[in-house]
Coordinates of C-alpha atoms in Angstrom, one line a residue:
Chain A
M204 CA 4.8 -18.9 -11.6
R205 CA 4.4 -22.4 -12.7
L206 CA 5.6 -23.8 -9.3
Y207 CA 3.2 -21.4 -7.6
L208 CA 0.4 -22.6 -9.7
V209 CA 1.2 -26.3 -9.2
R210 CA 1.4 -25.8 -5.5
R211 CA -2.0 -24.1 -5.2
L212 CA -3.6 -26.8 -7.4
T213 CA -2.2 -29.6 -5.3
G214 CA -3.3 -27.8 -2.2
S215 CA -6.8 -27.5 -3.6
L216 CA -7.0 -31.2 -4.5
V217 CA -5.9 -32.3 -1.1
T218 CA -8.5 -30.0 0.5
L219 CA -11.2 -31.4 -1.7
I220 CA -10.3 -35.1 -0.8
G221 CA -10.2 -34.1 2.8
V222 CA -13.7 -32.6 2.6
A223 CA -15.0 -35.7 0.8
V224 CA -13.6 -38.0 3.6
L225 CA -15.0 -35.7 6.3
V226 CA -18.5 -35.4 4.8
F227 CA -18.6 -39.2 4.3
L228 CA -17.4 -40.1 7.8
L229 CA -19.6 -37.5 9.5
L230 CA -22.7 -39.0 8.1
R231 CA -21.7 -42.5 9.1
V232 CA -20.9 -41.3 12.6
L233 CA -24.2 -39.6 13.1
P234 CA -26.8 -41.8 15.0
G235 CA -28.9 -43.9 12.6
D236 CA -28.1 -45.1 9.2
E237 CA -29.8 -44.9 5.8
I238 CA -32.2 -47.7 6.6
T239 CA -33.4 -46.1 9.9
A240 CA -33.8 -42.9 7.9
R241 CA -35.9 -44.6 5.3
F242 CA -38.2 -46.7 7.5
G243 CA -38.3 -44.5 10.5
I244 CA -39.4 -46.2 13.8
E245 CA -40.6 -49.1 11.6
S246 CA -36.9 -50.1 11.1
G247 CA -37.0 -51.5 14.7
S248 CA -39.5 -54.2 13.6
L249 CA -37.3 -55.4 10.8
T250 CA -36.1 -59.0 11.1
P251 CA -32.4 -59.5 11.1
A252 CA -32.8 -61.2 7.7
Q253 CA -34.6 -58.3 6.3
R254 CA -32.1 -55.9 7.7
E255 CA -29.3 -57.9 6.3
S256 CA -30.9 -58.0 2.8
L257 CA -31.5 -54.2 3.0
E258 CA -27.9 -53.6 3.9
R259 CA -26.8 -55.7 1.1
Y260 CA -29.1 -53.7 -1.2
Y261 CA -27.8 -50.4 -0.1
G262 CA -24.2 -51.6 0.0
L263 CA -23.8 -51.1 3.7
D264 CA -22.4 -54.5 4.3
Q265 CA -19.3 -53.4 2.5
P266 CA -16.3 -52.2 4.4
L267 CA -16.3 -48.4 4.9
V268 CA -13.3 -47.9 2.6
V269 CA -15.2 -49.7 -0.3
Q270 CA -18.4 -47.7 0.5
F271 CA -16.4 -44.5 0.3
F272 CA -14.8 -45.3 -3.1
T273 CA -18.1 -46.5 -4.5
W274 CA -19.6 -43.1 -3.4
L275 CA -16.8 -41.1 -4.6
G276 CA -16.8 -42.9 -8.0
S277 CA -20.5 -42.3 -8.5
V278 CA -20.1 -38.6 -7.4
L279 CA -17.2 -38.2 -9.9
T280 CA -19.4 -39.6 -12.7
G281 CA -22.2 -37.1 -11.8
N282 CA -24.4 -39.5 -9.9
F283 CA -25.3 -37.9 -6.7
G284 CA -28.1 -40.2 -5.8
I285 CA -31.9 -39.8 -5.5
S286 CA -33.9 -37.7 -3.1
V287 CA -36.3 -39.9 -1.2
T288 CA -39.0 -37.4 -0.5
S289 CA -39.2 -35.9 -3.9
G290 CA -38.0 -38.8 -6.0
S291 CA -36.0 -36.7 -8.3
S292 CA -32.2 -37.0 -8.6
V293 CA -30.1 -34.9 -6.2
A294 CA -28.1 -33.6 -9.3
R295 CA -31.3 -32.1 -10.5
L296 CA -32.1 -30.5 -7.2
I297 CA -28.6 -29.0 -6.9
G298 CA -28.8 -28.1 -10.5
R299 CA -32.0 -26.0 -9.8
A300 CA -30.8 -24.5 -6.5
L301 CA -27.2 -23.7 -7.4
P302 CA -27.7 -21.1 -10.1
V303 CA -30.0 -19.1 -7.8
T304 CA -27.3 -19.1 -5.1
I305 CA -24.5 -18.4 -7.6
E306 CA -26.5 -15.4 -9.0
L307 CA -27.2 -14.1 -5.5
A308 CA -23.6 -14.5 -4.4
V309 CA -22.3 -12.7 -7.6
L310 CA -24.7 -9.8 -7.2
S311 CA -24.2 -9.4 -3.4
T312 CA -20.4 -9.6 -3.8
L313 CA -20.5 -7.0 -6.7
I314 CA -22.6 -4.6 -4.6
G315 CA -20.6 -5.3 -1.5
A316 CA -17.2 -4.7 -3.2
V317 CA -18.0 -1.7 -5.2
L318 CA -19.8 0.0 -2.3
G319 CA -17.2 -1.1 0.3
V320 CA -14.1 -0.2 -1.6
S321 CA -15.5 3.3 -2.7
V322 CA -16.7 4.2 0.9
G323 CA -13.4 2.8 2.3
V324 CA -11.2 4.9 -0.1
M325 CA -13.4 8.0 0.6
A326 CA -13.0 7.5 4.3
A327 CA -9.2 6.8 4.1
S328 CA -8.4 9.8 1.8
N329 CA -9.0 12.0 4.7
P330 CA -8.5 10.1 8.0
N331 CA -10.5 11.4 10.9
G332 CA -12.3 14.0 8.7
F333 CA -16.0 14.3 8.2
R334 CA -16.1 11.7 5.4
D335 CA -14.2 9.3 7.4
G336 CA -16.6 9.7 10.3
A337 CA -19.6 9.1 7.9
G338 CA -17.8 6.1 6.3
Q339 CA -17.1 4.5 9.7
T340 CA -20.6 5.0 10.9
F341 CA -21.8 3.3 7.8
G342 CA -19.4 0.5 8.5
L343 CA -20.5 0.1 12.1
L344 CA -24.1 0.2 11.2
G345 CA -23.6 -2.4 8.4
L346 CA -21.8 -4.7 10.6
G347 CA -24.0 -4.2 13.6
I348 CA -27.4 -4.5 12.1
P349 CA -28.4 -8.2 11.5
N350 CA -29.4 -9.3 8.0
F351 CA -32.9 -10.1 8.9
V352 CA -33.6 -6.6 10.1
I353 CA -32.3 -5.0 7.0
A354 CA -34.2 -7.6 5.0
S355 CA -37.5 -7.1 6.9
A356 CA -37.1 -3.3 6.5
I357 CA -36.6 -3.8 2.6
I358 CA -39.6 -6.2 2.5
A359 CA -41.8 -3.8 4.5
F360 CA -40.9 -1.0 2.1
L361 CA -41.5 -3.2 -1.0
A362 CA -44.9 -4.3 0.3
Q363 CA -46.0 -0.8 1.1
R364 CA -44.7 0.9 -2.0
F365 CA -45.3 -1.7 -4.6
G366 CA -47.5 -4.3 -3.0
Y367 CA -44.8 -6.9 -3.7
F368 CA -44.4 -10.0 -1.6
P369 CA -41.7 -12.5 -2.3
A370 CA -42.9 -16.1 -2.8
A371 CA -40.8 -19.2 -3.6
A372 CA -43.3 -20.6 -6.0
S373 CA -43.1 -17.6 -8.1
Y374 CA -39.3 -17.5 -8.6
V375 CA -38.3 -17.0 -12.2
D376 CA -35.1 -18.2 -13.7
F377 CA -32.9 -15.6 -15.3
W378 CA -33.1 -17.3 -18.7
E379 CA -36.9 -17.2 -18.5
D380 CA -37.3 -13.6 -17.7
P381 CA -34.1 -11.7 -16.8
L382 CA -36.0 -8.5 -15.7
I383 CA -38.3 -10.3 -13.2
N384 CA -35.5 -12.4 -12.1
L385 CA -33.2 -9.5 -11.4
Q386 CA -36.0 -7.8 -9.4
Q387 CA -36.4 -10.9 -7.3
Q388 CA -32.6 -11.0 -6.8
L389 CA -31.9 -7.3 -6.3
Y390 CA -33.4 -6.9 -2.8
P391 CA -31.8 -10.0 -1.2
A392 CA -28.5 -9.0 -2.9
L393 CA -28.8 -5.5 -1.5
T394 CA -29.4 -6.9 2.0
L395 CA -26.4 -9.0 1.8
G396 CA -24.3 -6.4 -0.1
V397 CA -24.7 -3.8 2.5
A398 CA -23.5 -6.1 5.2
L399 CA -20.5 -7.3 3.1
A400 CA -19.7 -3.7 2.1
A401 CA -19.3 -2.7 5.8
A402 CA -16.5 -5.4 6.3
T403 CA -14.9 -4.5 2.9
M404 CA -15.1 -0.8 3.8
R405 CA -13.1 -1.4 7.0
T406 CA -10.6 -3.6 5.4
T407 CA -10.1 -1.1 2.5
R408 CA -9.8 1.8 4.8
S409 CA -7.0 0.3 6.9
A410 CA -5.2 -1.1 4.0
F411 CA -5.4 2.2 2.1
I412 CA -4.1 4.2 5.1
E413 CA -1.2 1.9 5.6
A414 CA -0.3 2.0 1.8
A415 CA -0.7 5.7 1.7
S416 CA 2.1 6.1 4.4
Q417 CA 4.7 4.1 2.3
D418 CA 7.7 5.8 0.8
F419 CA 6.8 5.0 -2.8
V420 CA 3.7 7.1 -2.5
R421 CA 5.8 10.0 -1.7
T422 CA 7.9 9.3 -4.6
A423 CA 4.8 9.1 -6.9
R424 CA 3.7 12.5 -5.6
G425 CA 7.3 13.9 -6.1
K426 CA 7.1 12.8 -9.8
G427 CA 4.3 15.3 -10.2
L428 CA 1.5 12.7 -10.8
S429 CA -2.0 13.8 -10.3
A430 CA -3.6 13.2 -7.0
R431 CA -6.1 11.0 -8.6
R432 CA -3.4 8.7 -10.2
V433 CA -1.4 8.6 -7.0
K434 CA -4.5 7.5 -5.1
W435 CA -6.0 4.8 -7.5
R436 CA -2.8 3.5 -9.0
H437 CA -0.2 3.6 -6.3
V438 CA -2.1 3.5 -3.0
L439 CA -5.2 1.5 -3.9
G440 CA -3.0 -0.9 -6.0
N441 CA -0.9 -1.6 -2.9
S442 CA -4.0 -2.1 -0.8
L443 CA -5.5 -4.7 -3.1
T444 CA -4.3 -7.8 -1.5
P445 CA -6.3 -7.6 1.7
I446 CA -9.3 -6.3 -0.2
V447 CA -9.3 -9.3 -2.6
T448 CA -8.9 -11.6 0.4
I449 CA -11.9 -10.4 2.2
V450 CA -14.0 -10.2 -1.0
G451 CA -13.0 -13.7 -1.9
I452 CA -13.9 -15.1 1.5
Q453 CA -17.3 -13.3 1.3
F454 CA -18.0 -14.7 -2.1
G455 CA -17.0 -18.2 -1.1
Y456 CA -19.1 -18.0 2.0
L457 CA -22.1 -16.8 0.0
L458 CA -21.9 -19.8 -2.4
G459 CA -22.8 -22.0 0.6
G460 CA -26.2 -20.4 0.6
T461 CA -27.6 -17.9 3.0
I462 CA -30.4 -19.5 4.9
I463 CA -31.9 -16.5 6.6
V464 CA -31.9 -14.2 3.5
E465 CA -33.2 -17.0 1.2
E466 CA -35.8 -17.8 3.7
I467 CA -37.1 -14.2 4.1
F468 CA -37.0 -13.5 0.4
A469 CA -38.3 -17.0 -0.6
L470 CA -35.4 -17.8 -2.9
P471 CA -35.0 -21.6 -3.7
G472 CA -31.2 -21.6 -3.2
M473 CA -28.7 -23.9 -1.7
G474 CA -29.4 -22.7 1.8
R475 CA -32.9 -23.8 1.7
L476 CA -32.0 -27.0 -0.1
V477 CA -29.6 -28.0 2.6
L478 CA -31.8 -26.9 5.4
T479 CA -34.8 -28.9 4.0
G480 CA -32.4 -31.8 3.4
I481 CA -31.3 -31.8 7.0
S482 CA -34.9 -31.6 8.5
Q483 CA -36.1 -34.5 6.3
R484 CA -32.9 -36.6 6.8
E485 CA -32.1 -36.5 3.1
Y486 CA -28.6 -37.8 3.5
A487 CA -27.9 -38.0 -0.2
V488 CA -29.0 -34.3 -0.6
V489 CA -27.0 -33.0 2.3
Q490 CA -23.8 -35.1 1.5
S491 CA -23.7 -33.9 -2.1
S492 CA -24.7 -30.3 -1.5
V493 CA -22.0 -29.9 1.1
L494 CA -19.4 -31.5 -1.3
V495 CA -20.5 -29.2 -4.1
I496 CA -20.4 -26.2 -1.8
A497 CA -16.9 -27.2 -0.6
A498 CA -15.6 -27.7 -4.1
L499 CA -16.9 -24.2 -5.1
F500 CA -15.2 -22.7 -2.1
V501 CA -12.0 -24.4 -3.0
V502 CA -12.2 -23.1 -6.6
V503 CA -12.9 -19.5 -5.3
N504 CA -9.8 -19.9 -3.1
L505 CA -7.7 -20.9 -6.0
L506 CA -9.0 -17.9 -8.0
V507 CA -8.0 -15.7 -4.9
D508 CA -4.5 -17.2 -5.0
L509 CA -4.3 -16.4 -8.7
A510 CA -5.4 -12.9 -8.1
Y511 CA -2.7 -12.4 -5.5
A512 CA -0.1 -13.4 -8.1
R513 CA -1.6 -11.1 -10.7
I514 CA -1.6 -8.2 -8.1
D515 CA 2.0 -8.7 -6.7
P516 CA 4.8 -10.0 -8.9
R517 CA 6.7 -11.0 -5.7
V518 CA 4.0 -13.7 -5.0
R519 CA 4.8 -15.4 -8.2
L520 CA 8.2 -16.4 -6.8
T521 CA 7.0 -18.2 -3.8
Chain B
M232 CA 26.9 32.8 -8.5
S233 CA 24.7 32.6 -11.5
A234 CA 21.0 33.5 -11.3
P235 CA 19.4 31.2 -8.8
V236 CA 17.2 28.4 -10.2
L237 CA 15.8 27.7 -6.7
E238 CA 15.3 30.3 -4.0
V239 CA 14.0 29.5 -0.6
R240 CA 13.1 32.4 1.7
D241 CA 12.4 32.0 5.5
L242 CA 10.7 28.6 5.1
T243 CA 9.1 27.5 8.3
T244 CA 7.5 24.1 8.7
V245 CA 5.7 22.9 11.8
L246 CA 4.4 19.7 13.0
N247 CA 0.9 20.0 14.3
L248 CA 1.1 17.6 17.3
A249 CA -1.3 16.9 20.1
Q250 CA 0.6 19.4 22.3
G251 CA 0.6 22.1 19.7
P252 CA 2.6 23.1 16.7
V253 CA 6.4 22.3 16.8
E254 CA 8.8 24.0 14.5
V255 CA 11.1 21.7 12.7
V256 CA 12.2 23.9 9.9
R257 CA 12.8 27.5 11.3
G258 CA 13.2 30.2 8.8
V259 CA 15.4 28.4 6.3
S260 CA 16.8 30.5 3.4
L261 CA 18.9 29.3 0.6
D262 CA 19.7 29.9 -3.1
V263 CA 20.9 27.5 -5.7
G264 CA 22.5 28.7 -8.9
A265 CA 22.2 27.0 -12.2
G266 CA 24.5 24.0 -12.4
E267 CA 25.8 24.6 -8.9
T268 CA 26.3 21.9 -6.2
V269 CA 25.3 22.7 -2.6
G270 CA 25.8 20.5 0.3
L271 CA 23.2 20.5 3.2
V272 CA 24.7 18.9 6.2
G273 CA 23.9 18.2 9.8
E274 CA 23.1 15.2 12.1
S275 CA 20.0 13.2 11.8
G276 CA 17.0 15.1 13.2
C277 CA 18.2 18.6 12.3
G278 CA 15.4 19.2 9.8
K279 CA 17.4 18.6 6.6
T280 CA 15.0 16.1 5.1
M281 CA 12.0 18.0 6.3
A282 CA 13.3 21.2 4.8
M283 CA 13.8 19.5 1.4
L284 CA 10.4 17.8 1.5
S285 CA 8.9 21.1 2.3
V286 CA 10.6 22.7 -0.8
M287 CA 9.1 19.8 -2.8
G288 CA 5.7 20.2 -1.2
L289 CA 6.1 16.5 -0.1
H290 CA 6.1 17.1 3.6
P291 CA 3.7 14.6 5.3
Q292 CA 0.4 16.5 5.7
P293 CA -0.8 16.0 8.4
P294 CA 1.0 16.6 10.7
A295 CA 3.5 18.7 8.9
E296 CA 2.5 22.2 7.6
I297 CA 4.4 25.1 6.0
V298 CA 3.4 28.2 7.9
A299 CA 5.7 30.7 6.3
G300 CA 8.2 31.4 3.6
E301 CA 8.6 31.3 -0.1
V302 CA 9.9 28.7 -2.5
I303 CA 10.8 30.4 -5.8
V304 CA 11.3 28.2 -8.8
G305 CA 11.7 29.9 -12.2
G306 CA 10.7 33.3 -10.8
R307 CA 7.4 32.0 -9.2
D308 CA 6.7 31.2 -5.6
I309 CA 5.4 27.7 -5.9
R310 CA 3.4 28.0 -2.6
K311 CA 1.2 30.6 -4.5
L312 CA 0.5 28.2 -7.4
S313 CA -2.5 26.1 -7.9
E314 CA -2.2 22.4 -7.0
E315 CA -2.1 21.6 -10.8
E316 CA 0.7 24.2 -11.5
R317 CA 2.7 22.9 -8.4
R318 CA 2.3 19.4 -9.8
M319 CA 3.9 20.4 -13.1
V320 CA 6.9 21.9 -11.2
R321 CA 7.5 18.7 -9.3
G322 CA 9.4 16.1 -11.2
A323 CA 10.0 18.4 -14.1
Q324 CA 11.8 21.4 -12.7
V325 CA 12.7 20.2 -9.3
A326 CA 13.1 16.4 -8.7
M327 CA 14.2 14.5 -5.7
V328 CA 16.1 11.2 -5.0
Y329 CA 15.3 9.7 -1.6
Q330 CA 17.3 7.9 1.1
D331 CA 16.0 4.4 0.8
P332 CA 15.7 2.9 -2.7
M333 CA 14.3 -0.3 -1.2
T334 CA 11.0 1.3 -0.2
S335 CA 10.9 4.3 -2.6
L336 CA 9.8 2.3 -5.6
N337 CA 6.3 0.9 -6.0
P338 CA 6.8 -2.9 -5.7
L339 CA 3.9 -3.7 -8.0
M340 CA 4.9 -1.7 -11.0
R341 CA 7.5 -2.3 -13.6
I342 CA 10.5 0.0 -13.4
G343 CA 10.0 1.2 -16.9
D344 CA 6.3 2.1 -16.1
Q345 CA 7.3 4.0 -13.1
I346 CA 9.7 6.1 -15.1
G347 CA 7.3 6.4 -18.1
E348 CA 4.6 7.6 -15.7
V349 CA 6.7 10.8 -15.0
L350 CA 6.9 11.6 -18.6
V351 CA 3.2 11.0 -19.3
A352 CA 2.2 13.1 -16.3
H353 CA 4.1 15.9 -17.8
G354 CA 2.5 15.7 -21.2
R355 CA 4.8 13.3 -23.2
S356 CA 3.2 10.8 -25.4
A357 CA 3.3 7.1 -24.5
D358 CA 5.7 6.5 -27.4
E359 CA 8.1 9.3 -26.3
A360 CA 7.9 8.0 -22.7
R361 CA 8.9 4.5 -23.7
N362 CA 11.9 5.7 -25.7
R363 CA 13.0 8.2 -23.2
T364 CA 12.7 5.6 -20.4
V365 CA 15.1 3.2 -22.2
E366 CA 17.4 6.0 -23.0
I367 CA 17.6 7.4 -19.4
L368 CA 18.0 3.8 -18.0
G369 CA 21.0 3.4 -20.2
Q370 CA 22.3 6.8 -19.1
V371 CA 22.3 5.9 -15.4
G372 CA 24.4 2.9 -16.2
I373 CA 21.8 0.1 -16.0
P374 CA 22.8 -2.7 -18.2
Q375 CA 20.3 -4.0 -20.8
P376 CA 18.0 -1.0 -20.3
R377 CA 15.3 -2.5 -22.5
R378 CA 15.0 -5.6 -20.3
A379 CA 15.5 -3.4 -17.1
A380 CA 12.4 -1.5 -18.0
E381 CA 10.3 -4.7 -18.0
S382 CA 11.7 -5.7 -14.5
Y383 CA 10.1 -5.3 -11.2
P384 CA 11.9 -3.5 -8.3
H385 CA 12.4 -6.8 -6.3
E386 CA 14.5 -8.2 -9.1
Y387 CA 17.1 -5.4 -8.6
S388 CA 19.7 -4.7 -5.9
G389 CA 19.7 -1.5 -3.9
G390 CA 22.3 0.1 -6.0
M391 CA 20.5 -0.6 -9.2
R392 CA 17.2 0.6 -7.6
Q393 CA 18.9 3.8 -6.7
R394 CA 20.0 4.2 -10.3
A395 CA 16.4 3.6 -11.4
M396 CA 15.3 6.3 -8.9
I397 CA 17.9 8.8 -10.4
A398 CA 16.7 7.9 -13.9
M399 CA 13.2 8.7 -12.7
A400 CA 14.2 12.1 -11.3
L401 CA 16.2 13.1 -14.3
A402 CA 13.9 11.9 -17.0
L403 CA 12.6 15.4 -17.6
H404 CA 16.0 17.3 -17.3
P405 CA 15.1 19.1 -14.1
Q406 CA 17.0 22.3 -13.2
V407 CA 17.5 21.1 -9.6
L408 CA 17.9 17.7 -8.2
I409 CA 17.6 17.3 -4.5
A410 CA 19.6 14.2 -3.5
D411 CA 18.5 13.3 0.1
E412 CA 21.1 11.0 1.4
P413 CA 20.9 8.8 -1.7
T414 CA 23.8 6.7 -0.5
T415 CA 23.0 6.1 3.2
A416 CA 21.2 2.8 2.6
L417 CA 23.9 1.5 0.2
D418 CA 27.2 -0.5 0.5
V419 CA 30.3 1.6 0.6
T420 CA 31.5 0.5 -2.9
I421 CA 28.1 1.3 -4.3
Q422 CA 28.1 4.7 -2.6
Q423 CA 31.0 5.8 -4.6
Q424 CA 29.5 4.6 -7.8
I425 CA 26.3 6.6 -7.1
I426 CA 28.1 9.7 -6.1
T427 CA 30.2 9.6 -9.3
L428 CA 27.1 8.8 -11.4
V429 CA 25.3 11.9 -10.1
T430 CA 28.3 14.3 -10.5
D431 CA 28.8 12.9 -14.1
L432 CA 25.1 13.4 -15.0
Q433 CA 25.2 16.8 -13.4
Q434 CA 28.0 17.8 -15.8
A435 CA 26.2 16.3 -18.8
M436 CA 22.9 17.8 -18.1
G437 CA 23.9 21.0 -16.3
M438 CA 21.4 20.7 -13.4
A439 CA 22.0 22.0 -10.0
V440 CA 22.2 19.5 -7.1
I441 CA 21.5 19.8 -3.5
W442 CA 23.4 17.0 -1.6
V443 CA 21.7 16.3 1.7
T444 CA 24.1 14.3 3.8
H445 CA 25.7 13.9 7.1
D446 CA 28.8 12.7 5.4
L447 CA 31.1 15.6 5.3
G448 CA 33.5 13.7 3.1
V449 CA 31.0 13.6 0.3
V450 CA 30.4 17.3 0.7
A451 CA 34.0 18.1 0.6
R452 CA 34.3 16.2 -2.8
V453 CA 31.2 17.4 -4.6
A454 CA 29.9 20.6 -3.1
E455 CA 31.1 24.2 -4.0
R456 CA 29.0 25.6 -1.2
I457 CA 27.9 24.2 2.1
L458 CA 24.9 24.9 4.4
V459 CA 25.0 23.5 7.9
M460 CA 21.7 22.9 9.6
Y461 CA 21.0 22.5 13.3
G462 CA 17.8 22.4 15.3
G463 CA 15.9 23.4 12.2
H464 CA 18.1 26.5 11.5
I465 CA 20.8 27.1 9.0
V466 CA 23.6 27.9 11.4
E467 CA 26.4 28.4 8.8
R468 CA 26.8 28.7 5.2
G469 CA 29.7 29.5 2.8
P470 CA 32.0 28.2 0.2
T471 CA 33.0 24.6 1.1
D472 CA 36.7 25.1 1.4
Q473 CA 36.4 28.2 3.6
V474 CA 33.9 26.6 6.0
F475 CA 36.1 23.5 6.2
R476 CA 39.2 25.6 6.9
D477 CA 37.7 28.2 9.2
P478 CA 34.4 27.2 10.6
E479 CA 32.6 30.1 12.1
H480 CA 30.1 28.1 14.1
P481 CA 31.0 25.7 16.9
Y482 CA 28.6 23.0 15.6
T483 CA 30.4 23.0 12.3
A484 CA 33.7 22.9 14.0
G485 CA 32.5 19.9 16.0
L486 CA 31.3 18.1 12.9
L487 CA 34.7 18.6 11.2
E488 CA 36.6 17.3 14.2
S489 CA 34.4 14.2 14.1
I490 CA 35.7 13.2 10.7
P491 CA 38.4 10.4 11.3
R492 CA 41.8 11.4 9.9
V493 CA 44.2 8.5 9.9
R494 CA 47.1 10.0 8.1
G495 CA 49.3 13.1 7.9
A496 CA 49.7 16.2 9.9
E497 CA 46.0 16.5 10.6
R498 CA 46.0 13.4 12.4
H499 CA 44.2 13.6 15.8
P500 CA 42.2 11.6 18.2
L501 CA 38.6 11.2 17.0
R502 CA 36.4 13.6 18.8
Q503 CA 32.7 13.8 19.1
I504 CA 30.1 16.3 19.9
P505 CA 28.6 15.3 23.3
G506 CA 24.8 14.8 23.4
A507 CA 22.4 14.6 20.5
P508 CA 20.4 17.1 18.5
P509 CA 17.4 18.5 20.4
D510 CA 14.0 16.8 20.3
P511 CA 11.9 19.3 18.3
T512 CA 9.2 19.1 21.0
H513 CA 11.7 20.3 23.5
Q514 CA 13.7 22.9 21.7
P515 CA 16.1 24.8 24.0
T516 CA 15.7 28.5 24.3
G517 CA 18.0 30.8 22.5
C518 CA 20.6 29.1 20.3
P519 CA 19.5 25.4 19.9
F520 CA 23.1 24.4 20.1
H521 CA 23.9 25.9 23.5
P522 CA 23.4 22.9 25.6
R523 CA 26.0 21.0 23.7
C524 CA 28.3 24.0 23.0
P525 CA 31.6 24.3 24.8
N526 CA 31.8 28.0 24.0
A527 CA 28.2 29.0 25.1
V528 CA 27.8 32.3 27.0
E529 CA 24.8 33.6 28.8
K530 CA 23.3 35.3 25.8
C531 CA 23.2 32.0 23.9
V532 CA 20.6 30.7 26.4
S533 CA 18.3 33.6 26.0
E534 CA 18.6 34.7 22.3
M535 CA 18.9 33.0 19.0
P536 CA 21.9 34.6 17.1
P537 CA 21.0 35.9 13.7
L538 CA 22.9 34.6 10.5
T539 CA 25.4 37.4 9.9
E540 CA 28.1 37.7 7.2
R541 CA 31.5 37.2 8.5
G542 CA 34.2 39.8 7.7
G543 CA 37.5 39.5 6.0
A544 CA 38.5 39.5 2.4
D545 CA 38.9 35.8 2.4
H546 CA 35.5 35.3 3.9
A547 CA 33.3 36.1 1.0
E548 CA 29.7 34.9 1.3
H549 CA 30.5 33.2 4.6
W550 CA 27.7 33.5 7.0
A551 CA 27.2 32.0 10.5
A552 CA 24.8 32.3 13.4
C553 CA 26.9 32.5 16.6
W554 CA 27.3 35.1 19.3
V555 CA 30.9 34.0 20.1
P556 CA 33.6 34.8 17.5
P557 CA 36.1 31.8 16.9
E558 CA 38.9 33.9 18.6
E559 CA 37.0 33.5 21.9
W560 CA 36.3 29.8 21.6
V561 CA 37.7 27.6 24.4
A562 CA 37.9 24.5 22.3

């Protein structure tokens, strides 16, 4: 188990370093540099001397390696730089957007997992029966209907029934007013959750059917266990690995922000932050956001690996 | 024979396939007396395992379905019981040990929990279950039973896992143990240990055992009576020594001749029955054995012979389903 943990941790660290290098290089490779970004077309009229002094000011005269480690050093000490357009620190911007995204991700994943696993088990309990057909139809619809359609339908319903229109300016933090906050988060979470549930349902269904055909399930029934115990303990227990995998991937993906849903429901999350950052050439914002998102993704993957070991004792040996 | 603890009457199980129902167990009847050992033999694909799974109610549904017959345990036809009552019979009165111990245990659960689960499902308290689990693990010869209970199946060899399976089956002192080729997947040396273990435990606990096997050597050693199955039918049954000495069905005779004998007067070149058991979807008409039978006559092709009692004072309780008496056999 210790070896397993050490291996996963090392893997995570290597991934993170890789992401840092990649993000750093990508931004250097893109046409234009920070000076161009800041001065726009006027940067063409800078004299070589002015440009040189600006480069020295921003540290751009240093070799790439030095620049990388300077940046990495400041990121590690929590200094993500300053957003040029808003003037506030990038750390503060991320600090505001990240909780919105994390809350949305947690809620959507919960809805998706609970709905997906229950419909999946229901469908798999009687393959090709009526419930299976209903479950599969739900799965196809959930996968097939794009997010923005579901979202628009929900918004139309909300506006008509409650006269409610989402607006970014009116977003309320959970700590300020949990009730209003949950109201604002619930509908986007439902929108995302339904789509996630469809994928989880299909994974659950096939994993469950496969596990149900195993010999040990026959043993369990032969012992005189109740049908319920056989189903939830023995069959579902042995279908958990693929389910955890898909739910983990979904959660990690959601932590990167969901541009369409955030946009429609006017949630000031990571998706919007990155999108605005890109359109305004806010390199510091984009660079740091991507790094934070990647770090979270790596952490989620690590948690999924730990879950595998928790589920299956054989994994602890590898 | 003492009063039967398990009676099966005309059990018929079909597989509902796309081309229609296919009979895999065809009117099987058998009695098992208290403490008795019965051998159920036949090649693979003769319906032995499906018959036993049907008795337990563990036949894979779908596609398998019991369409007729009675399974009487403790005076009650379990097919007429509610699902809950049936559940209480399984594992407590009739228990089963399966062919492959490598796949028959849940890989994610500790061995002790898997045994304790049986006890709890049948109304024992958690404390009782824990104590009994350690006790029974010791009884089946697993060293350090307390530690074994905490282990996972993958930490155990095939032989040890089969011991754990036996412990699980016997935890509640069932009256009947169905041992479905429990040694097939094991090394030869381990096979002997498992056979000895089951016969020892049988004597200690007084349960009846149905040995399902294609190994006639095992049957000769352990079984008082033998049932021979072919093409879903019981084609011969009787006391083991009688059936071995004077088989009344050509299939039984063929099986006996396929046993290698390397020593003594009985030494003969190894023979085999040509062909293979019928595919249940293409059952021959009449007697299912006639395409492979050297003694088949015209009637065998058209009509299935009934299981009839064979005469003679020394043929007590010896039944066979064959139109042609042994005196008229060509081989």
